[in-house]
XYZ file of C-alpha atoms in Angstrom:
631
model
C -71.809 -11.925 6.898
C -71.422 -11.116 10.293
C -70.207 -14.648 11.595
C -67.443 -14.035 9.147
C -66.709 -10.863 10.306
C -66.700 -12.749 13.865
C -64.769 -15.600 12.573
C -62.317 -13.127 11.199
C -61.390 -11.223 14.343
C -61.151 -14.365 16.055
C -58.646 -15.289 13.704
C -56.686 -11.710 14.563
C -56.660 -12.455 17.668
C -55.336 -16.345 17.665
C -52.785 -14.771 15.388
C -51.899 -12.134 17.489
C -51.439 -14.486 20.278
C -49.270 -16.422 17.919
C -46.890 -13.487 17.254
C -46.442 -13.104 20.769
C -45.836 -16.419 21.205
C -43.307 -16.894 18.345
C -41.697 -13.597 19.855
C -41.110 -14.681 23.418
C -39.960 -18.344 22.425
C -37.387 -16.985 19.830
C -34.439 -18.358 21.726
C -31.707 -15.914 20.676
C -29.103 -17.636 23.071
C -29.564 -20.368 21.042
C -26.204 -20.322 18.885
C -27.331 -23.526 16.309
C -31.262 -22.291 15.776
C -29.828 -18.694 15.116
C -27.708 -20.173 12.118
C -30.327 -22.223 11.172
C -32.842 -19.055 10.688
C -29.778 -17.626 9.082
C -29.257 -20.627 6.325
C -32.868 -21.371 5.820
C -32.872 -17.208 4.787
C -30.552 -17.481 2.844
C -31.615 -20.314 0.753
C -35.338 -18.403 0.348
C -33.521 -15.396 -0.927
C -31.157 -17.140 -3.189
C -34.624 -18.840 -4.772
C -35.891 -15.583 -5.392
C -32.380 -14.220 -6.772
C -33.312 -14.884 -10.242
C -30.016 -14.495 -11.861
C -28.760 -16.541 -8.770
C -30.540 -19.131 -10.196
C -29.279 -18.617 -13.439
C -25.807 -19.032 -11.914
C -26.811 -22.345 -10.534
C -28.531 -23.985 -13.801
C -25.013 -23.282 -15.232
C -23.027 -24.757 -12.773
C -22.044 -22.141 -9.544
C -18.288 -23.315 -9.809
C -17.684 -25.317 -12.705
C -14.601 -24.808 -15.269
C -15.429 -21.489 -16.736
C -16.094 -20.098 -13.034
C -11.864 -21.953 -12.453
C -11.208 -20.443 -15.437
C -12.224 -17.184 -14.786
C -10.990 -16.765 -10.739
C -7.273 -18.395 -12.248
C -7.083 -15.669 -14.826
C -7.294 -12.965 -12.236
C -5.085 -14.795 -10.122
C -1.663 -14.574 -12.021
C -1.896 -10.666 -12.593
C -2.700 -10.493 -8.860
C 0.544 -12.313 -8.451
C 2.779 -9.970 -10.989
C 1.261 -6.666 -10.200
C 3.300 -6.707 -6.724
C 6.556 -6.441 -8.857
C 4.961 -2.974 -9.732
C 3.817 -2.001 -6.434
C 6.252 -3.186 -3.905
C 9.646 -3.248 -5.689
C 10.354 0.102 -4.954
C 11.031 -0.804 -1.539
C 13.869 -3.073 -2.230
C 15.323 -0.149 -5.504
C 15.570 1.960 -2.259
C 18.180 0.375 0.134
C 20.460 2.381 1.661
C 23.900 2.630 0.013
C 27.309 4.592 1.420
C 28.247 6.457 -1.252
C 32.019 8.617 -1.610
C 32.928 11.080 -3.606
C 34.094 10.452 -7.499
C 37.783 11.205 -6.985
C 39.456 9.276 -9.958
C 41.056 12.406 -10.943
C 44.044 12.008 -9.281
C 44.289 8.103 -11.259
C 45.780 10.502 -13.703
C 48.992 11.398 -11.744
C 49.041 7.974 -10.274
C 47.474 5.347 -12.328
C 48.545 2.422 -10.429
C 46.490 3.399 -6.494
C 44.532 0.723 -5.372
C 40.833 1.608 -4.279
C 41.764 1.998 -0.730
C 45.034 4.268 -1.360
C 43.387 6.487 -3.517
C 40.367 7.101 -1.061
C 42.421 7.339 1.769
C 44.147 10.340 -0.486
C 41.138 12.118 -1.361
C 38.637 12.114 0.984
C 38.205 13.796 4.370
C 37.932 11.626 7.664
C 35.254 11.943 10.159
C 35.876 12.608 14.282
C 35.657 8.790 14.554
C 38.510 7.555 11.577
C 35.534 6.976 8.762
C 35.503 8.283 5.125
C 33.156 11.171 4.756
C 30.737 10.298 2.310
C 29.432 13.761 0.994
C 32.866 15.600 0.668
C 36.375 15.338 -0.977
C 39.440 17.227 -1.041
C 39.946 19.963 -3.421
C 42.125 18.189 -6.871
C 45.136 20.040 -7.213
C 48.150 19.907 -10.058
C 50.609 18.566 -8.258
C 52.207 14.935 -8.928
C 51.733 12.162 -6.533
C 54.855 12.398 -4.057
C 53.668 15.632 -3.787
C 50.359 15.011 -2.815
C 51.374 12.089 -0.597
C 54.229 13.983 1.068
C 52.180 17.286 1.792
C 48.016 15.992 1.737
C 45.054 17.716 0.736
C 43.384 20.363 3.281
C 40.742 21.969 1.543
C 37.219 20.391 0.830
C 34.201 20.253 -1.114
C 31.382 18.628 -2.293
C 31.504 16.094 -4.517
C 32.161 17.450 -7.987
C 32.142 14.626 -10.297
C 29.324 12.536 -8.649
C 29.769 9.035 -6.339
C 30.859 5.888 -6.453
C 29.202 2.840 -4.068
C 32.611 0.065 -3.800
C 30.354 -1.306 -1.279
C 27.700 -1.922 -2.704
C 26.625 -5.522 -4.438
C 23.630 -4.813 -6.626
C 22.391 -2.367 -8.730
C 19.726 -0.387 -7.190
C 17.821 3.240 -8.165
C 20.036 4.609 -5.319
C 23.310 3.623 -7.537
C 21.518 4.691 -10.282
C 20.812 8.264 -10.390
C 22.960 8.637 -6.877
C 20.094 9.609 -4.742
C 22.430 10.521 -2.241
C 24.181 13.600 -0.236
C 20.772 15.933 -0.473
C 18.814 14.154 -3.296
C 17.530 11.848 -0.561
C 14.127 14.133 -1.237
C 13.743 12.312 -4.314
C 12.957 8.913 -2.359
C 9.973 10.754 -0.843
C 8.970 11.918 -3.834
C 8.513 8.322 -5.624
C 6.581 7.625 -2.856
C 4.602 10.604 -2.933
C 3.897 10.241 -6.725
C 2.774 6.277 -5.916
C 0.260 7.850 -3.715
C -0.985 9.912 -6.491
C -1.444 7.548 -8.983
C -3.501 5.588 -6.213
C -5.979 8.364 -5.816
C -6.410 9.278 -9.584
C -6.633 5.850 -10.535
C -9.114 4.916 -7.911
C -11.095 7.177 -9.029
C -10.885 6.903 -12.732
C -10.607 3.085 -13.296
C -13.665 2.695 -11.005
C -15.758 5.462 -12.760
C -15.334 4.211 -16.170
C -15.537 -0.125 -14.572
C -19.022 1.582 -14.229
C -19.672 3.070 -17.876
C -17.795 1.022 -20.034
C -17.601 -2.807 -18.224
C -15.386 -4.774 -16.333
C -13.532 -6.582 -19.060
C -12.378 -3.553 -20.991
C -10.913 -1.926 -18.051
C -9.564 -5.054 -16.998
C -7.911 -5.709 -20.495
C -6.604 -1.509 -20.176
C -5.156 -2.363 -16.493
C -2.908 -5.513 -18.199
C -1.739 -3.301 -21.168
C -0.897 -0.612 -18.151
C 1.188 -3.238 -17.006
C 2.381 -4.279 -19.907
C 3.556 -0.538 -21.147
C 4.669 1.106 -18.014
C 5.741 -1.500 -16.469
C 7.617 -2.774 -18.996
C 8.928 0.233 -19.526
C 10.461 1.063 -16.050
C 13.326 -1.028 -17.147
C 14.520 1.491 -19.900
C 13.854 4.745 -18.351
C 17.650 6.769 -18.530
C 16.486 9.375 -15.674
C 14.659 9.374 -12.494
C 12.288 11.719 -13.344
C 11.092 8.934 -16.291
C 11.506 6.560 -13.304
C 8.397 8.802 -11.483
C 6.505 9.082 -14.571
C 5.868 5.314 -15.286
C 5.409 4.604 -11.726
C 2.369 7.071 -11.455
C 1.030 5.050 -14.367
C 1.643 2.085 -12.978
C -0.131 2.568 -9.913
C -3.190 3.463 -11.605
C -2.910 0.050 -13.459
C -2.618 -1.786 -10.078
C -5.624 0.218 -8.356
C -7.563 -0.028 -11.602
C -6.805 -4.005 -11.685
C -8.108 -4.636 -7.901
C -11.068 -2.848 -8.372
C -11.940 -4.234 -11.362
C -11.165 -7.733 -10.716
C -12.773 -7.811 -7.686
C -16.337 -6.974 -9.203
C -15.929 -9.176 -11.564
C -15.231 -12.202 -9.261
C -18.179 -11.336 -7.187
C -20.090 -10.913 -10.126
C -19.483 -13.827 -11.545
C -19.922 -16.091 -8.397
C -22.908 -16.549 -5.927
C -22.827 -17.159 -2.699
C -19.750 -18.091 -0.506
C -17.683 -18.708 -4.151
C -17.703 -15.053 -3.845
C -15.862 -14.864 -0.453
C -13.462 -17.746 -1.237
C -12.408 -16.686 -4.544
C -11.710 -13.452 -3.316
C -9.735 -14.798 -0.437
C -7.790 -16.553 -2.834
C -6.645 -14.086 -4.939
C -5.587 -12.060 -2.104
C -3.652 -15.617 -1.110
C -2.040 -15.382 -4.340
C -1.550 -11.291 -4.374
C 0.918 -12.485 -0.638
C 2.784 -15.471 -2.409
C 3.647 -12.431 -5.228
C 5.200 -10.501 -2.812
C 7.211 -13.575 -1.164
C 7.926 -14.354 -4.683
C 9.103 -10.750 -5.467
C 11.319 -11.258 -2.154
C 13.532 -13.800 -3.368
C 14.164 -12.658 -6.826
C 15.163 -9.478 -5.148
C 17.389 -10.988 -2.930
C 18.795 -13.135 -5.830
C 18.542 -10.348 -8.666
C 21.294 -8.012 -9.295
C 20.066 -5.407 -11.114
C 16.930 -3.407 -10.527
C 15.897 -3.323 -13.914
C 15.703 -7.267 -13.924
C 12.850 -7.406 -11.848
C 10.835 -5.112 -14.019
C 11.678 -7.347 -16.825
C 10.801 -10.506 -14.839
C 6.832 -8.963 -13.586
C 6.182 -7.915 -17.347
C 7.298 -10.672 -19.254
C 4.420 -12.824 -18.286
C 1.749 -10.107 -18.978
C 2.336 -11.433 -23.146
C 0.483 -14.347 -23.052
C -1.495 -13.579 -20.350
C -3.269 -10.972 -22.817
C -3.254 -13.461 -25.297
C -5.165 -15.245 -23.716
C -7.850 -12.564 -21.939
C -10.220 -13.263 -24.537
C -11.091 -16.306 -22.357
C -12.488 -13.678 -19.743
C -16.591 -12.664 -19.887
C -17.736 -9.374 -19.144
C -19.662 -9.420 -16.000
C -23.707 -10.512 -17.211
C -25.065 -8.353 -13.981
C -23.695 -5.625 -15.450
C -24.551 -5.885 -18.983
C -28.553 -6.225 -17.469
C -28.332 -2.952 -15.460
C -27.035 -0.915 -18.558
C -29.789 -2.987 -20.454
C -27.390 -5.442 -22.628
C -30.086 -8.171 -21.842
C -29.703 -10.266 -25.237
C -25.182 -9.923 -24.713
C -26.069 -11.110 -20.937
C -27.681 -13.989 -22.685
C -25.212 -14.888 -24.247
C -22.175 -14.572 -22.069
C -24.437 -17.002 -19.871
C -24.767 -19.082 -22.361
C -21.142 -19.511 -23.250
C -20.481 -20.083 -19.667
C -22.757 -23.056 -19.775
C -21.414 -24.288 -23.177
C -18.077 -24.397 -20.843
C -19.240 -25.718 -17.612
C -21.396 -28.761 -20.193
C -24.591 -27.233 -18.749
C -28.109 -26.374 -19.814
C -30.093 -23.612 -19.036
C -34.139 -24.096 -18.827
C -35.956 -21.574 -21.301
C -38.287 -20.236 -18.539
C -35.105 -18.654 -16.331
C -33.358 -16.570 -19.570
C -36.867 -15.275 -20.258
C -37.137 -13.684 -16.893
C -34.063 -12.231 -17.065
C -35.993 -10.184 -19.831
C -37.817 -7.384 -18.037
C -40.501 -5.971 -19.610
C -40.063 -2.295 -20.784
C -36.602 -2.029 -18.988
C -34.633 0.859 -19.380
C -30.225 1.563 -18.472
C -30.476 1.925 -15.009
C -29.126 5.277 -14.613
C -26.749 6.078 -11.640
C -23.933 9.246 -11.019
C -21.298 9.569 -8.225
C -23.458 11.729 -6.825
C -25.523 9.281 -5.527
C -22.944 8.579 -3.207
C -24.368 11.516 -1.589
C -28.183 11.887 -2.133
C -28.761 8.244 -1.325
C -28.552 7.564 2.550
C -28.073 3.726 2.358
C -24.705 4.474 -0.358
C -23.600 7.418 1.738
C -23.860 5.351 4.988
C -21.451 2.491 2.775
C -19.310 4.793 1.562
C -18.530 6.672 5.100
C -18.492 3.608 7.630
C -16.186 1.583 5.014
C -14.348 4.430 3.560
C -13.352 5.142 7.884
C -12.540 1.281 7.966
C -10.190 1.489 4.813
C -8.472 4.337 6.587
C -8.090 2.228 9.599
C -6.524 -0.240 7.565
C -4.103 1.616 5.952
C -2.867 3.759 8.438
C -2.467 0.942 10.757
C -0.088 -1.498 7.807
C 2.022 1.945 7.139
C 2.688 2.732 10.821
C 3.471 -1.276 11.961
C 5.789 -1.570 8.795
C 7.166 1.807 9.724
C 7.552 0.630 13.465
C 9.592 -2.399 12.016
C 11.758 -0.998 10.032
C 12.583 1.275 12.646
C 13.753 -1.545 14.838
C 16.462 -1.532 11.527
C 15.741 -5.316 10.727
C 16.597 -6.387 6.907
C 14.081 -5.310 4.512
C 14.048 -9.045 3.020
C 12.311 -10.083 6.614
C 10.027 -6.982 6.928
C 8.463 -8.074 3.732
C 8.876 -11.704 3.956
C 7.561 -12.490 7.727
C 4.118 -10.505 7.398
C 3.641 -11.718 3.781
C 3.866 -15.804 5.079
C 1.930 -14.894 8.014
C -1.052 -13.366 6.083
C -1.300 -16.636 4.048
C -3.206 -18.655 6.749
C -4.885 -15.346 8.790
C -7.096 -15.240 4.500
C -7.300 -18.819 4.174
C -8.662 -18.718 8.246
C -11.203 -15.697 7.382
C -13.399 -18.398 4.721
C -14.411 -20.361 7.868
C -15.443 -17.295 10.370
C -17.415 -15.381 7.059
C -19.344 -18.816 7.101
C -20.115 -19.101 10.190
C -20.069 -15.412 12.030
C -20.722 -13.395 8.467
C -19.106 -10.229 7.301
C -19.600 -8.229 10.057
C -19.073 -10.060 13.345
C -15.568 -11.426 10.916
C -14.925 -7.655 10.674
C -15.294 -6.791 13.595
C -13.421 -9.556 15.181
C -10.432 -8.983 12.920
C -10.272 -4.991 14.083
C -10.703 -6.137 17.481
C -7.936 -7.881 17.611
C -5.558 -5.685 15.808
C -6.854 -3.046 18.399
C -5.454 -5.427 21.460
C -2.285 -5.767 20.066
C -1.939 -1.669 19.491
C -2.682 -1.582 22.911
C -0.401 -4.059 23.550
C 2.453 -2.352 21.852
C 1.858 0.993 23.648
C 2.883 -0.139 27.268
C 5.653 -2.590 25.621
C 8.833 -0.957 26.905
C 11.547 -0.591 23.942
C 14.062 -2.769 25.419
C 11.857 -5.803 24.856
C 12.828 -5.242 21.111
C 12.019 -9.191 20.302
C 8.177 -9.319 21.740
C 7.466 -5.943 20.118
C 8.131 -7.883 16.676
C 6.148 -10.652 17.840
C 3.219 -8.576 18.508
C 3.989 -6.483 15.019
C 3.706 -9.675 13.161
C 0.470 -10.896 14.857
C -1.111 -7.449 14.404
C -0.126 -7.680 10.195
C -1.721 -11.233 10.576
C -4.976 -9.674 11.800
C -4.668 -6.893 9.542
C -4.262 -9.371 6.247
C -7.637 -10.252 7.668
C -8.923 -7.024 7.627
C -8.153 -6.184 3.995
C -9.791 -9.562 2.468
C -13.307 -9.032 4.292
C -12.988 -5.003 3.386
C -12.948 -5.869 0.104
C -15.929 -8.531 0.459
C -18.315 -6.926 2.225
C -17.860 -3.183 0.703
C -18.416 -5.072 -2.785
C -21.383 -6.584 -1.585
C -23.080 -3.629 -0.106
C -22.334 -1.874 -3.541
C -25.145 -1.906 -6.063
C -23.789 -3.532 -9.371
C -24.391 -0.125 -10.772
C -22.108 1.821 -9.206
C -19.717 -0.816 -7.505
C -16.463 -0.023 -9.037
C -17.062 3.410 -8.215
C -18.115 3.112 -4.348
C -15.053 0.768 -4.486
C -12.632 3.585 -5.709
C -14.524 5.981 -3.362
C -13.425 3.750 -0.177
C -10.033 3.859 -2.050
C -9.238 6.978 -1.804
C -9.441 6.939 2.163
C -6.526 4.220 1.929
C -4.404 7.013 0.424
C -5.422 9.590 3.348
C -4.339 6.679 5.533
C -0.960 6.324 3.860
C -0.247 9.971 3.569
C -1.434 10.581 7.207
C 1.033 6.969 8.850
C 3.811 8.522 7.092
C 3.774 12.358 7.921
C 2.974 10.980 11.459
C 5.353 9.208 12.023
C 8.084 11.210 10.880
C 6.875 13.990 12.875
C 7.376 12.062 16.430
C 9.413 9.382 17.624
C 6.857 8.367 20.703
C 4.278 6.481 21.261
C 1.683 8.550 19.840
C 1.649 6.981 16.163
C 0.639 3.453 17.626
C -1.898 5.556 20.063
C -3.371 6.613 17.013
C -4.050 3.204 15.880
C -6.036 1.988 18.584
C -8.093 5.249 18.462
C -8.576 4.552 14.138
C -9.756 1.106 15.173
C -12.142 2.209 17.737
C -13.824 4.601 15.275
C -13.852 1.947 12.877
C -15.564 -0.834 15.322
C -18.094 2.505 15.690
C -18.450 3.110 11.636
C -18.428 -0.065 11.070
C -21.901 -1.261 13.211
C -23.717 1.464 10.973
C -24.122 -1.060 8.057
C -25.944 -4.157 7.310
C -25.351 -7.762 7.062
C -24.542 -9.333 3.547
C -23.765 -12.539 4.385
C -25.539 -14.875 2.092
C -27.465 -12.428 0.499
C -28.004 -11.772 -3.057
C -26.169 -8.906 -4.917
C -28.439 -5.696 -5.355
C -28.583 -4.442 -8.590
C -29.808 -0.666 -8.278
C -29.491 1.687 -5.969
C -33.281 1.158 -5.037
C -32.743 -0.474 -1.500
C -35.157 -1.181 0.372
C -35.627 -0.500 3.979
C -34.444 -3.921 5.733
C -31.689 -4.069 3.100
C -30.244 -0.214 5.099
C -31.714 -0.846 8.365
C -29.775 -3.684 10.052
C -32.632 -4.954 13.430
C -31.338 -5.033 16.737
C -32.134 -8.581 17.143
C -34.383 -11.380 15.570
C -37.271 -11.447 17.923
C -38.271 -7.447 16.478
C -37.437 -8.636 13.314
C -40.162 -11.722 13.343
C -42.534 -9.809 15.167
C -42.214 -6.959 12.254
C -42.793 -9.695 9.801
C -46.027 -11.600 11.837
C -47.374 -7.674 12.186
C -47.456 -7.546 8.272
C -49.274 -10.984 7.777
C -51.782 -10.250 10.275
C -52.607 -6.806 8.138
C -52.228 -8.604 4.988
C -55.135 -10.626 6.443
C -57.681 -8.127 6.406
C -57.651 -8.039 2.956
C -57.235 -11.943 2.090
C -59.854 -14.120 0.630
C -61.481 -16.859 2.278
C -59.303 -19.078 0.485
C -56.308 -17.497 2.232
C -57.969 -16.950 5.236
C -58.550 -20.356 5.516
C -55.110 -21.366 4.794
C -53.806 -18.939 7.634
C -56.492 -20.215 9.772
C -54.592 -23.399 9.045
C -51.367 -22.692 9.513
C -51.578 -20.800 12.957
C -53.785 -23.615 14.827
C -50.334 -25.860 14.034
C -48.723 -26.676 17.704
C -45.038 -26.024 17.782
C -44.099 -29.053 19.316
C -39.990 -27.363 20.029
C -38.285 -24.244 19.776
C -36.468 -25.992 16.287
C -39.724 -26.353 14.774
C -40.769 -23.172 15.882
C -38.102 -21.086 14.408
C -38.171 -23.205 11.207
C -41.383 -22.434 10.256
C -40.901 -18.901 11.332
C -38.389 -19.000 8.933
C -40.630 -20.180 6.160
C -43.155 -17.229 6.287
C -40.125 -14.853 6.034
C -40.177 -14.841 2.618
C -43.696 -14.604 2.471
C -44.054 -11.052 4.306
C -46.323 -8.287 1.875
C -47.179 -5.417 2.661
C -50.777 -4.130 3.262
C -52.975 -3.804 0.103
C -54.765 -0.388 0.029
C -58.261 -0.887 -1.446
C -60.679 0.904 -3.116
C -63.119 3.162 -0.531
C -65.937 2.216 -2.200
C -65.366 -1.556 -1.977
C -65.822 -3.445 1.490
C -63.298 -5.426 3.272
């Protein structure tokens, strides 16, 4: 007994030695054997993912997986007919007075005539757009030989000769003091963000993905739809508040599906992708409002498709993750099953039964978890600061452009083509740097080129737009790996929800660019932008990686799951510390086989950190025994 109590502290100490060993050679310099001891990680933890592995006996990315990231592709596409057409209903229009009273004393006045009749001049020889002369009974060599002195308002509304198209400003003549009404569809967008943020995301939560996917479409379907037989611009507001619940309630919905759904890096790429195909909508929107004449038209034109796309939703699965946490394990089945039946795959017996948990119970979870749970109230306020960021940053450069008075067709255009390749570029650096560094990067450089634009003198008018371009191609960036890694530090539980949480911060941002801005002409709106981004940077550093880590279910996290280390070597010495406890408590057997494994000579650094690697997924914690039994 006591030579194994001897042999046993020898073995401590070898071990010990070990640890330090394994701690000073971890070469963290060493760019290729860090992502190494990142990949071989990840591959251990996607073993032990068990519906991971599900995933992969039924094909990660096979047709149904196509299937499913194409269907959320094309509403991604039509929903920015809903959400960014009021931009182009909006364009300024120089309205005069309705004077075709006096056609009735002389019929036969040519446009120009009977202006130049009726309607006061400005200082510089221009038609006054908000007055007329008072109508009098005279005839017309009266009027002609003696003129009109006495003005007013306009008295029997506008007419736009000008103008080429029909737009809301035409419409309902927001002109000549109801210019407040413009704010006001904005300010009613804004609303319907925030509500529907918040409502779509709480119910994603309760009632599933799908159905709240299938209520964002009819959304579409009926306001949208709709918009192009409203008769008043008050009905014009009401759809559009509806309307922009639909679109918030689609994006948050869609995107926890996809990542759902996928495992892996599928989950970064098809999320990229539909944000890819959300920027070719609005270049797409573009043209047809360049080439459309009427404003109703392009309503027509994002709804129309929206028929058979619902026809055709039945082809959609509601997410299996989410049927398991409200305890739907027999429908998760069977959803997983279908997806195999599609993809021509098989899954084993052994990995549906342990999807079954014994005695398992609807995870229950509130919003106000958000706030009793410091790992979800740490997500919600370092991502929530981030989505701010972003937002107040797009409002204030677009703002900044349009101030420059360039055509709305290239504000919208220029950004939207240059976003295409800063997504597509984001799928290499999440592979290789992982969601944070990629964040980080991405804010980083959006804060140099704030910077940049704050000692750019206004008379270099062409480099400013340069550098307002390159900053909405880092921004573009920004909003893809927002919505990647905030989905992925969500539990399944209450994703939608933490993802409508962070939502409502993009509104604060909106609100905040555009009372800013109006406020000041300076420089102090894009000074604000570098400060957002450094307090993002700061926020963001308070969460963990996710790269390549398996979705959490629950709101149970662990400690290494909230607690990102401050570098690798603490990290494997943390994890050597635990197996040389667990060894006071081993059997021979095991004893043995450590005995075995720590007398190996690490011939490199490679094979060093490789095995390291190995006993990562090993790590248990101490076992507390009995006090009456002996060690």
């Amino acid at each position: 007994m006591k030579e194994d109590q001897n042999s046993k502290t020898a073995f401590r100490s070898q071990n010990s030695r070990d640890t330090h060993r394994h701690e000073i050679s971890l070469p963290s310099d060493n760019w290729s054997l860090e992502m190494l001891l990142r990949r071989l990680k990840a591959i251990d933890a996607k073993r032990d993912d068990k519906f991971a592995s599900v995933l992969g006996a039924i094909g990660e990315f096979g047709p149904f997986q196509w299937r499913l990231v194409a269907l959320t592709f094309i509403p991604s596409i039509l929903s920015t007919f809903f959400m960014f057409s009021h931009h182009f209903l909006l364009t300024a229009q120089k309205p005069y007075c309705n004077t075709s009273w006096i056609l009735e004393v002389g019929p036969n006045l040519t446009e120009d005539e009977q202006l130049n009749l009726t309607l006061p001049r400005a200082p510089n020889g221009s038609f006054l757009t908000c007055l007329m002369y008072i109508p009098v009974p005279w005839d017309l060599d009266s009027i002609i030989h003696f003129g009109l002195n006495y003005t007013e308002t306009c008295k029997f509304g506008w007419i736009y000769p000008f103008a080429h198209t029909r737009s809301l400003i035409n419409e309902f003549d927001l002109v000549c003091g109801n210019e407040l009404y413009k704010e006001t569809g904005q300010t009613v967008f804004m609303s319907g963000i925030l509500t529907g943020s918040l409502l779509f995301g709480f119910l994603s939560d309760k009632l599933g993905r799908y159905p709240i996917i299938l209520l964002s479409l009819l959304g579409f379907l009926i306001f949208g739809f709709g918009t192009a037989f409203v008769n008043s611009f008050y009905q014009y507001l009401f759809f559009r508040f509806f309307v922009a619940q639909s679109s918030v309630g689609y994006a948050i919905c869609s995107v926890s599906l996809v990542m759902e759904w996928l495992v892996g890096e599928h989950r970064a790429q098809a999320v990229i992708l539909q944000h890819c195909f959300f920027t070719i909508g609005v270049i797409f929107l573009t043209g047809f409002a360049y080439k459309v004449v009427h404003w109703r038209l392009l309503f027509l034109l994002g709804s129309m498709p929206i028929f058979p796309l619902i026809c055709s939703i039945w082809l959609l699965r509601e997410s299996p993750r989410w049927l398991m946490v409200r305890g739907k394990i027999e429908e998760a089945k069977k959803v997983l099953c279908y997806a195999a039946e599609v993809n021509k795959k098989t899954i084993p017996l052994n990995l549906l039964n342990e999807l079954q948990i014994p005695g398992m119970k609807v995870t229950k979870a509130s919003i106000l978890d958000f706030y009793t749970n410091h790992h979800l109230f740490k997500v919600v306020l370092a991502m929530g600061c981030v989505w701010f960021t972003v937002s107040y940053i797009s409002f204030t450069l677009s703002l900044k452009m349009n101030d420059f008075g360039l055509d709305i067709y290239f504000v919208q255009v220029v950004p939207s083509i240059a976003a295409v390749p800063a997504r597509l570029c984001c799928i290499i650096l999440l592979e290789y740097f992982g969601r944070k560094w990629t964040l980080n990067l991405t804010l980083f450089l959006v804060t140099f080129m704030c910077l940049f634009l704050l000692f750019l003198p206004e008379e270099l008018k062409s480099t400013i737009i340069l550098m307002l371009v390159l900053a909405e191609f880092s921004m573009a960036g920004t909003v893809s790996i927002f919505f990647i890694y905030t989905a992925e530090l969500l539990p399944t539980v209450l994703r939608s929800t933490g993802l409508g949480m962070v939502s409502i911060a993009w509104t604060a941002g909106a609100i905040s660019s555009l009372v800013i801005f109006k406020q000041t002409k300076t420089q102090l709106p894009i000074f604000f932008c570098c400060l957002c981004c450094v307090l993002a940077l700061c926020f963001s550093s308070l969460v963990p990686e996710t790269g390549n880590r398996p979705l959490r279910d629950s709101i149970g996290y662990c400690s290494r799951d909230s607690i990102e280390p401050k570098d690798r070597s603490k990290d494997v010495s943390t994890v050597m510390m635990a197996e040389k406890s667990m060894s006071d408590v081993a059997t021979d057997s095991e004893v043995t086989k450590n005995t075995m494994f720590n007398a190996m000579t690490f011939k490199s650094k490679a094979d060093s950190l490789f095995n390291m690697a190995l006993e990562l997924p090993n790590r248990q914690l101490p076992v507390q025994l009995p006090k009456d039994q002996p060690p």
